[in-house]
């Protein structure tokens, strides 16, 4: 790849078609077919709906700056509509504000910044003006298996990871409500509680409704990390798994996962629009137009200033799929993972480490770390399907994640055969 892309900077112009040809050749050899590969089950990487790809092409071709209404009224209106559709689809408060950052990390940062603003303002502190020096301490409380992007947001906002209190979880990875109550009862001052919908390994879902009730009794802000799992709220069948999620104060999720739009596109939703706006844009420079009711200025809702119209593919996907299409996509992916589990259950040398809740399955081979890693490596090198490795409770495992709209039952069956053949090669009879 370095040989293909590298070398000294050309002294003069080059043929544009030749430049594109180099990119095509390099990606053909060194790219990973995550978008159009129905048997790519590594990480939690969505595919790309054709209509979302087409919309994204138009985003690049039109090159509209999606930060102010007067830079592109069309994009601003489409984003406003997409925001309202997201709230409706997920059953979140209709008064909530919505932003479209790059992904869940920045959605967490935006949410925790809004929480920081509101909690410290209630304590009489203007954090946007005075910073954190001398401010009341803000505690962050999260499940012991929270995602690392919560830590990143805490670092970026100046809280520091040492301020995060980890609440014990059960054997499925879910925060234990009684332990949350015990933790909160020992704290004084402002608190942010981070719940999780969809553990990145097991798919486990925190009892978010109960967490909201407990946290709000202590005056805490509840943030929900729903990177992929919050899309379960779009399914009438799966919605009971996230009962009470609408009572939280903020939510973060990725559209480039289960909604299958191109990277990069996250979504942040905040139930306190004024805190959201204050945390993102306290003052406007003189050359900027004043905020006007009915005209969406995206700079009020995300950290980005200049940004592409990443919300347009979201609008296109939602308009094309509709409520029923999104629900069917989510449910179908969950069905595929259950089929993986059914096919692998009871096979000698195979251990399933979690109950299938959503779209994640953990598999261990030979009850041995090295055997598990060798099986994964053999599968990865085979070129038929791709699974990633992870650690679960200190043991090596293979992670199965299905969020691609292209994946079929036949893809699952073919992948299972590869898994079994690879296991047989590592554990011959």
Short mmCIF file of C-alpha atoms in Angstrom, two decimals:
data_model
loop_
_atom_site.label_atom_id
_atom_site.label_comp_id
_atom_site.label_asym_id
_atom_site.label_seq_id
_atom_site.Cartn_x
_atom_site.Cartn_y
_atom_site.Cartn_z
CA UNK A 1 0.00 0.00 0.00
CA UNK A 2 2.82 2.40 0.83
CA UNK A 3 4.49 1.61 -2.47
CA UNK A 4 1.23 2.27 -4.33
CA UNK A 5 0.27 5.47 -2.52
CA UNK A 6 3.73 6.71 -1.60
CA UNK A 7 6.77 8.26 -3.18
CA UNK A 8 7.71 11.93 -3.27
CA UNK A 9 5.07 14.60 -3.80
CA UNK A 10 4.77 15.07 -7.59
CA UNK A 11 6.43 18.25 -8.83
CA UNK A 12 3.71 18.97 -11.37
CA UNK A 13 0.16 18.02 -12.32
CA UNK A 14 -0.81 14.41 -12.92
CA UNK A 15 -3.58 12.86 -14.98
CA UNK A 16 -6.76 12.85 -12.81
CA UNK A 17 -7.94 9.57 -14.30
CA UNK A 18 -4.58 8.02 -13.42
CA UNK A 19 -4.94 9.23 -9.84
CA UNK A 20 -8.35 7.59 -9.53
CA UNK A 21 -6.98 4.42 -11.08
CA UNK A 22 -4.29 4.25 -8.39
CA UNK A 23 -6.94 4.57 -5.66
CA UNK A 24 -9.07 1.87 -7.24
CA UNK A 25 -6.15 -0.54 -7.57
CA UNK A 26 -4.98 0.07 -4.02
CA UNK A 27 -8.40 -0.35 -2.40
CA UNK A 28 -9.05 -3.47 -4.48
CA UNK A 29 -5.91 -4.98 -2.97
CA UNK A 30 -5.96 -3.46 0.50
CA UNK A 31 -9.54 -2.49 1.28
CA UNK A 32 -11.99 -4.46 3.39
CA UNK A 33 -15.45 -5.11 1.88
CA UNK A 34 -17.37 -3.92 4.90
CA UNK A 35 -20.06 -2.00 3.02
CA UNK A 36 -20.99 -4.54 0.35
CA UNK A 37 -19.78 -7.69 2.09
CA UNK A 38 -22.77 -9.60 3.47
CA UNK A 39 -20.44 -11.95 5.34
CA UNK A 40 -18.44 -9.27 7.14
CA UNK A 41 -19.28 -9.74 10.81
CA UNK A 42 -16.36 -7.90 12.40
CA UNK A 43 -16.81 -4.95 14.72
CA UNK A 44 -20.30 -3.40 14.45
CA UNK A 45 -19.95 -2.10 10.92
CA UNK A 46 -23.05 -1.43 8.87
CA UNK A 47 -23.46 -1.83 5.15
CA UNK A 48 -24.68 0.94 2.87
CA UNK A 49 -28.16 1.12 1.40
CA UNK A 50 -28.04 2.03 -2.31
CA UNK A 51 -30.23 5.08 -1.76
CA UNK A 52 -27.93 6.25 1.03
CA UNK A 53 -24.87 5.84 -1.21
CA UNK A 54 -26.57 7.85 -3.94
CA UNK A 55 -27.51 10.56 -1.46
CA UNK A 56 -23.93 10.62 -0.19
CA UNK A 57 -22.62 11.04 -3.74
CA UNK A 58 -24.90 14.05 -4.07
CA UNK A 59 -23.62 15.40 -0.74
CA UNK A 60 -20.10 15.39 -2.17
CA UNK A 61 -21.15 16.70 -5.59
CA UNK A 62 -23.28 19.54 -4.24
CA UNK A 63 -20.68 20.33 -1.52
CA UNK A 64 -23.14 22.25 0.60
CA UNK A 65 -21.79 23.56 3.90
CA UNK A 66 -24.30 22.20 6.38
CA UNK A 67 -23.68 24.58 9.25
CA UNK A 68 -26.08 27.47 8.64
CA UNK A 69 -29.52 27.78 7.14
CA UNK A 70 -28.42 30.54 4.78
CA UNK A 71 -25.59 28.37 3.42
CA UNK A 72 -28.09 25.75 2.23
CA UNK A 73 -31.80 26.04 3.08
CA UNK A 74 -32.45 22.70 1.36
CA UNK A 75 -29.97 20.82 3.55
CA UNK A 76 -31.14 22.62 6.69
CA UNK A 77 -34.77 21.65 6.07
CA UNK A 78 -33.89 18.04 5.17
CA UNK A 79 -31.86 17.77 8.38
CA UNK A 80 -34.68 19.22 10.44
CA UNK A 81 -37.11 16.71 8.96
CA UNK A 82 -34.67 13.82 9.48
CA UNK A 83 -34.29 14.91 13.12
CA UNK A 84 -38.05 14.81 13.68
CA UNK A 85 -38.30 11.44 11.95
CA UNK A 86 -35.59 10.02 14.25
CA UNK A 87 -37.51 11.15 17.34
CA UNK A 88 -40.74 9.68 15.99
CA UNK A 89 -39.11 6.40 14.96
CA UNK A 90 -37.35 5.83 18.28
CA UNK A 91 -40.16 7.09 20.50
CA UNK A 92 -38.06 9.86 22.04
CA UNK A 93 -39.51 13.14 23.35
CA UNK A 94 -40.83 15.27 20.51
CA UNK A 95 -39.45 18.43 22.10
CA UNK A 96 -35.88 17.07 22.12
CA UNK A 97 -33.12 18.63 20.03
CA UNK A 98 -31.12 16.57 17.54
CA UNK A 99 -27.66 16.89 16.02
CA UNK A 100 -25.71 14.88 13.48
CA UNK A 101 -22.04 14.62 14.57
CA UNK A 102 -19.45 12.31 13.07
CA UNK A 103 -20.28 9.39 15.32
CA UNK A 104 -21.03 8.22 18.83
CA UNK A 105 -17.84 9.59 20.35
CA UNK A 106 -18.82 13.13 19.41
CA UNK A 107 -22.45 12.40 20.29
CA UNK A 108 -21.29 11.43 23.80
CA UNK A 109 -19.16 14.55 23.99
CA UNK A 110 -22.11 16.72 22.95
CA UNK A 111 -24.42 15.05 25.45
CA UNK A 112 -22.01 15.26 28.35
CA UNK A 113 -21.25 18.89 27.46
CA UNK A 114 -24.98 19.68 27.65
CA UNK A 115 -25.21 17.80 30.95
CA UNK A 116 -22.18 19.68 32.26
CA UNK A 117 -23.79 23.00 31.31
CA UNK A 118 -27.13 22.25 32.94
CA UNK A 119 -25.80 20.67 36.12
CA UNK A 120 -23.21 23.36 36.76
CA UNK A 121 -25.62 26.17 35.87
CA UNK A 122 -27.98 24.78 38.51
CA UNK A 123 -25.03 24.97 40.93
CA UNK A 124 -24.46 28.61 39.98
CA UNK A 125 -21.43 28.05 37.75
CA UNK A 126 -20.99 29.27 34.13
CA UNK A 127 -18.71 26.56 32.78
CA UNK A 128 -18.59 27.94 29.24
CA UNK A 129 -17.17 31.20 30.59
CA UNK A 130 -15.21 30.10 33.65
CA UNK A 131 -14.09 26.60 32.67
CA UNK A 132 -13.76 23.79 35.20
CA UNK A 133 -11.17 25.37 37.47
CA UNK A 134 -12.94 26.00 40.74
CA UNK A 135 -16.19 24.47 39.54
CA UNK A 136 -18.13 21.93 41.59
CA UNK A 137 -16.97 18.39 40.86
CA UNK A 138 -19.15 16.50 38.39
CA UNK A 139 -19.16 12.73 38.91
CA UNK A 140 -19.75 10.34 36.02
CA UNK A 141 -21.29 6.97 36.83
CA UNK A 142 -21.33 4.12 34.31
CA UNK A 143 -21.56 0.36 34.16
CA UNK A 144 -18.28 -1.48 34.62
CA UNK A 145 -18.41 -2.62 30.99
CA UNK A 146 -19.21 0.75 29.44
CA UNK A 147 -17.72 1.51 26.04
CA UNK A 148 -14.38 3.28 25.80
CA UNK A 149 -15.96 6.23 23.95
CA UNK A 150 -17.52 7.34 27.25
CA UNK A 151 -13.97 7.56 28.62
CA UNK A 152 -12.88 9.54 25.57
CA UNK A 153 -15.69 12.07 26.02
CA UNK A 154 -14.80 12.43 29.70
CA UNK A 155 -11.20 13.11 28.74
CA UNK A 156 -12.03 15.62 26.01
CA UNK A 157 -14.38 17.56 28.29
CA UNK A 158 -11.83 17.86 31.08
CA UNK A 159 -13.57 15.54 33.54
CA UNK A 160 -10.85 12.91 33.33
CA UNK A 161 -11.39 9.17 33.46
CA UNK A 162 -10.56 9.03 37.17
CA UNK A 163 -13.87 10.76 37.80
CA UNK A 164 -15.83 7.82 36.34
CA UNK A 165 -17.36 5.53 38.97
CA UNK A 166 -17.88 2.02 37.62
CA UNK A 167 -21.05 0.31 38.81
CA UNK A 168 -20.92 -3.52 39.03
CA UNK A 169 -22.71 -5.45 36.29
CA UNK A 170 -24.35 -8.86 36.27
CA UNK A 171 -23.05 -11.92 34.42
CA UNK A 172 -24.63 -10.65 31.21
CA UNK A 173 -22.92 -7.26 31.40
CA UNK A 174 -25.96 -5.25 32.57
CA UNK A 175 -25.68 -2.53 35.19
CA UNK A 176 -27.18 -3.67 38.51
CA UNK A 177 -29.76 -1.10 39.69
CA UNK A 178 -29.21 -1.73 43.40
CA UNK A 179 -25.49 -1.10 42.90
CA UNK A 180 -26.30 2.12 41.08
CA UNK A 181 -28.43 3.22 44.02
CA UNK A 182 -25.59 2.41 46.41
CA UNK A 183 -23.13 4.40 44.31
CA UNK A 184 -25.40 7.45 44.01
CA UNK A 185 -26.23 7.46 47.70
CA UNK A 186 -22.54 7.95 48.48
CA UNK A 187 -22.09 10.92 46.11
CA UNK A 188 -22.76 14.60 46.60
CA UNK A 189 -22.88 17.26 43.91
CA UNK A 190 -23.70 17.00 40.21
CA UNK A 191 -23.82 13.51 38.67
CA UNK A 192 -24.11 12.13 35.14
CA UNK A 193 -25.23 8.50 34.86
CA UNK A 194 -24.36 6.68 31.62
CA UNK A 195 -26.54 3.70 30.70
CA UNK A 196 -25.85 1.33 27.82
CA UNK A 197 -28.17 -0.20 25.26
CA UNK A 198 -26.24 -2.87 23.43
CA UNK A 199 -22.96 -4.03 24.95
CA UNK A 200 -20.43 -4.05 22.13
CA UNK A 201 -19.58 -7.69 22.86
CA UNK A 202 -22.73 -9.35 24.18
CA UNK A 203 -25.46 -6.94 23.07
CA UNK A 204 -26.67 -6.75 26.69
CA UNK A 205 -29.07 -3.94 27.55
CA UNK A 206 -29.00 -2.08 30.84
CA UNK A 207 -32.40 -1.81 32.61
CA UNK A 208 -32.61 1.75 31.38
CA UNK A 209 -36.07 2.59 32.72
CA UNK A 210 -35.12 1.57 36.23
CA UNK A 211 -31.81 3.42 35.90
CA UNK A 212 -33.65 6.61 34.90
CA UNK A 213 -36.00 6.35 37.88
CA UNK A 214 -33.16 5.84 40.37
CA UNK A 215 -30.86 8.48 38.87
CA UNK A 216 -33.57 11.14 38.66
CA UNK A 217 -34.41 10.65 42.33
CA UNK A 218 -30.86 11.82 43.01
CA UNK A 219 -31.09 14.70 40.53
CA UNK A 220 -28.67 13.08 38.10
CA UNK A 221 -28.61 13.47 34.33
CA UNK A 222 -29.04 10.17 32.47
CA UNK A 223 -27.18 9.66 29.21
CA UNK A 224 -27.80 6.59 27.03
CA UNK A 225 -25.06 5.04 24.92
CA UNK A 226 -27.19 3.42 22.24
CA UNK A 227 -24.58 3.30 19.46
CA UNK A 228 -26.29 0.38 17.70
CA UNK A 229 -28.72 -0.98 20.29
CA UNK A 230 -31.01 2.04 20.42
CA UNK A 231 -32.26 1.14 16.95
CA UNK A 232 -34.15 -1.67 18.71
CA UNK A 233 -36.60 1.03 19.78
CA UNK A 234 -37.71 1.25 16.14
CA UNK A 235 -39.06 -2.32 16.29
CA UNK A 236 -42.42 -3.00 17.98
CA UNK A 237 -41.12 -6.51 18.65
CA UNK A 238 -37.91 -5.35 20.34
CA UNK A 239 -39.11 -2.10 21.90
CA UNK A 240 -39.94 -3.78 25.27
CA UNK A 241 -36.20 -4.45 25.70
CA UNK A 242 -35.60 -0.70 26.08
CA UNK A 243 -38.69 0.16 28.13
CA UNK A 244 -38.34 3.54 29.78
CA UNK A 245 -35.55 4.78 27.50
CA UNK A 246 -37.57 7.86 26.66
CA UNK A 247 -37.16 9.05 30.26
CA UNK A 248 -33.42 9.68 29.85
CA UNK A 249 -31.93 13.14 29.32
CA UNK A 250 -29.73 12.42 26.31
CA UNK A 251 -29.07 9.68 23.80
CA UNK A 252 -26.23 8.84 21.39
CA UNK A 253 -26.37 6.46 18.44
CA UNK A 254 -24.79 5.82 15.05
CA UNK A 255 -26.62 5.98 11.75
CA UNK A 256 -23.63 4.36 10.02
CA UNK A 257 -24.27 1.18 11.96
CA UNK A 258 -27.79 -0.26 11.84
CA UNK A 259 -29.38 2.39 9.61
CA UNK A 260 -26.80 1.44 6.96
CA UNK A 261 -25.81 4.90 5.76
CA UNK A 262 -22.21 5.67 4.73
CA UNK A 263 -19.60 6.75 7.24
CA UNK A 264 -19.51 9.05 9.00
CA UNK A 265 -22.80 9.85 10.72
CA UNK A 266 -23.78 9.80 14.36
CA UNK A 267 -26.92 11.12 16.01
CA UNK A 268 -27.23 12.97 19.31
CA UNK A 269 -30.59 13.64 20.96
CA UNK A 270 -31.01 15.83 24.02
CA UNK A 271 -34.19 16.36 26.02
CA UNK A 272 -33.05 19.83 27.14
CA UNK A 273 -32.61 21.92 23.97
CA UNK A 274 -31.53 25.07 25.76
CA UNK A 275 -28.72 23.24 27.56
CA UNK A 276 -27.80 21.59 24.26
CA UNK A 277 -27.61 24.91 22.44
CA UNK A 278 -25.76 26.68 25.26
CA UNK A 279 -23.10 23.97 25.41
CA UNK A 280 -22.47 24.09 21.65
CA UNK A 281 -22.82 27.78 20.73
CA UNK A 282 -22.85 30.41 23.46
CA UNK A 283 -22.26 33.43 21.24
CA UNK A 284 -22.29 34.17 17.52
CA UNK A 285 -19.56 36.10 15.75
CA UNK A 286 -20.63 39.33 14.12
CA UNK A 287 -20.45 37.92 10.59
CA UNK A 288 -22.93 35.13 11.40
CA UNK A 289 -26.67 35.64 11.00
CA UNK A 290 -28.72 35.68 14.20
CA UNK A 291 -30.63 32.54 15.00
CA UNK A 292 -34.10 32.62 13.50
CA UNK A 293 -37.08 30.53 14.54
CA UNK A 294 -37.92 28.00 11.87
CA UNK A 295 -34.45 28.11 10.33
CA UNK A 296 -32.15 25.31 11.49
CA UNK A 297 -28.52 26.26 12.06
CA UNK A 298 -26.64 22.99 12.64
CA UNK A 299 -23.82 24.77 14.48
CA UNK A 300 -26.19 25.01 17.44
CA UNK A 301 -26.36 21.23 17.86
CA UNK A 302 -22.91 19.75 17.11
CA UNK A 303 -19.27 20.65 17.82
CA UNK A 304 -18.48 20.96 14.11
CA UNK A 305 -18.57 24.37 12.48
CA UNK A 306 -17.83 23.62 8.84
CA UNK A 307 -19.30 20.22 8.05
CA UNK A 308 -20.71 18.18 5.21
CA UNK A 309 -24.41 17.42 4.86
CA UNK A 310 -24.13 14.00 6.48
CA UNK A 311 -27.77 14.08 7.53
CA UNK A 312 -29.00 13.89 3.91
CA UNK A 313 -28.30 10.12 3.59
CA UNK A 314 -30.18 9.66 6.90
CA UNK A 315 -33.18 11.49 5.43
CA UNK A 316 -32.91 9.36 2.27
CA UNK A 317 -32.70 6.09 4.18
CA UNK A 318 -35.64 6.92 6.45
CA UNK A 319 -37.80 8.14 3.58
CA UNK A 320 -37.05 4.98 1.58
CA UNK A 321 -37.33 2.40 4.37
CA UNK A 322 -40.11 3.98 6.36
CA UNK A 323 -40.98 2.88 9.87
CA UNK A 324 -41.72 -0.70 8.84
CA UNK A 325 -38.55 -1.02 6.77
CA UNK A 326 -36.29 0.04 9.62
CA UNK A 327 -38.02 -2.36 12.00
CA UNK A 328 -37.73 -5.21 9.52
CA UNK A 329 -34.01 -4.52 8.97
CA UNK A 330 -33.28 -4.56 12.70
CA UNK A 331 -35.36 -7.67 13.36
CA UNK A 332 -33.86 -9.55 10.41
CA UNK A 333 -30.31 -8.94 11.66
CA UNK A 334 -31.28 -10.22 15.11
CA UNK A 335 -32.84 -13.31 13.52
CA UNK A 336 -29.57 -13.98 11.68
CA UNK A 337 -27.60 -13.93 14.93
CA UNK A 338 -30.08 -16.29 16.55
CA UNK A 339 -29.58 -18.60 13.57
CA UNK A 340 -25.82 -18.47 14.11
CA UNK A 341 -26.41 -19.46 17.72
CA UNK A 342 -28.80 -22.27 16.79
CA UNK A 343 -26.37 -23.74 14.25
CA UNK A 344 -23.38 -23.58 16.61
CA UNK A 345 -25.11 -24.63 19.80
CA UNK A 346 -24.13 -28.09 20.99
CA UNK A 347 -21.25 -28.48 18.54
CA UNK A 348 -18.28 -30.16 20.31
CA UNK A 349 -15.51 -27.65 20.90
CA UNK A 350 -17.84 -24.67 20.57
CA UNK A 351 -19.01 -22.61 23.53
CA UNK A 352 -21.52 -19.78 23.26
CA UNK A 353 -20.70 -17.19 25.91
CA UNK A 354 -23.82 -15.04 25.88
CA UNK A 355 -27.55 -15.15 25.38
CA UNK A 356 -28.57 -13.54 22.09
CA UNK A 357 -30.34 -10.31 23.00
CA UNK A 358 -29.91 -8.31 19.81
CA UNK A 359 -27.33 -8.75 17.07
CA UNK A 360 -24.22 -9.88 18.98
CA UNK A 361 -22.89 -13.36 19.72
CA UNK A 362 -19.68 -14.46 21.45
CA UNK A 363 -18.15 -17.81 20.51
CA UNK A 364 -15.19 -19.63 22.07
CA UNK A 365 -13.41 -22.65 20.64
CA UNK A 366 -11.81 -25.57 22.45
CA UNK A 367 -12.20 -23.73 25.76
CA UNK A 368 -8.78 -22.30 25.05
CA UNK A 369 -7.54 -18.81 24.21
CA UNK A 370 -4.94 -19.85 21.64
CA UNK A 371 -7.26 -22.28 19.90
CA UNK A 372 -9.89 -19.58 19.68
CA UNK A 373 -7.41 -17.10 18.19
CA UNK A 374 -6.14 -19.65 15.67
CA UNK A 375 -9.67 -20.47 14.51
CA UNK A 376 -10.40 -16.76 14.07
CA UNK A 377 -7.16 -16.24 12.12
CA UNK A 378 -7.93 -19.21 9.87
CA UNK A 379 -11.41 -17.85 9.12
CA UNK A 380 -10.06 -14.37 8.41
CA UNK A 381 -7.45 -15.67 5.99
CA UNK A 382 -10.01 -17.79 4.12
CA UNK A 383 -11.72 -14.86 2.41
CA UNK A 384 -15.28 -16.20 2.70
CA UNK A 385 -16.32 -14.37 5.86
CA UNK A 386 -14.71 -12.21 8.52
CA UNK A 387 -15.10 -12.25 12.30
CA UNK A 388 -13.13 -10.31 14.89
CA UNK A 389 -11.72 -11.39 18.20
CA UNK A 390 -12.36 -9.96 21.65
CA UNK A 391 -11.97 -10.65 25.34
CA UNK A 392 -15.00 -11.47 27.45
CA UNK A 393 -14.53 -11.86 31.20
CA UNK A 394 -10.83 -12.42 30.59
CA UNK A 395 -11.30 -15.16 27.97
CA UNK A 396 -10.64 -14.95 24.24
CA UNK A 397 -13.73 -15.15 22.05
CA UNK A 398 -14.89 -14.60 18.50
CA UNK A 399 -17.45 -11.84 18.09
CA UNK A 400 -20.34 -12.20 15.66
CA UNK A 401 -22.03 -8.91 14.78
CA UNK A 402 -24.74 -8.53 12.14
CA UNK A 403 -25.91 -5.08 11.07
CA UNK A 404 -25.58 -5.26 7.28
CA UNK A 405 -28.82 -5.08 5.27
CA UNK A 406 -27.29 -7.38 2.62
CA UNK A 407 -26.77 -10.38 4.92
CA UNK A 408 -29.05 -13.34 4.16
CA UNK A 409 -29.79 -16.66 5.84
CA UNK A 410 -27.64 -18.28 3.15
CA UNK A 411 -24.72 -16.06 4.14
CA UNK A 412 -25.11 -17.21 7.71
CA UNK A 413 -25.21 -20.88 6.74
CA UNK A 414 -22.16 -20.54 4.49
CA UNK A 415 -20.28 -18.76 7.27
CA UNK A 416 -21.19 -21.44 9.80
CA UNK A 417 -19.69 -24.08 7.51
CA UNK A 418 -16.47 -22.06 7.34
CA UNK A 419 -16.43 -21.79 11.14
CA UNK A 420 -16.90 -25.54 11.55
CA UNK A 421 -14.27 -26.39 8.92
CA UNK A 422 -11.79 -24.04 10.59
CA UNK A 423 -12.50 -25.57 14.00
CA UNK A 424 -12.02 -29.06 12.58
CA UNK A 425 -8.65 -28.06 11.14
CA UNK A 426 -7.53 -26.80 14.56
CA UNK A 427 -9.07 -29.62 16.59
CA UNK A 428 -8.80 -32.73 14.42
CA UNK A 429 -10.58 -35.80 15.68
#
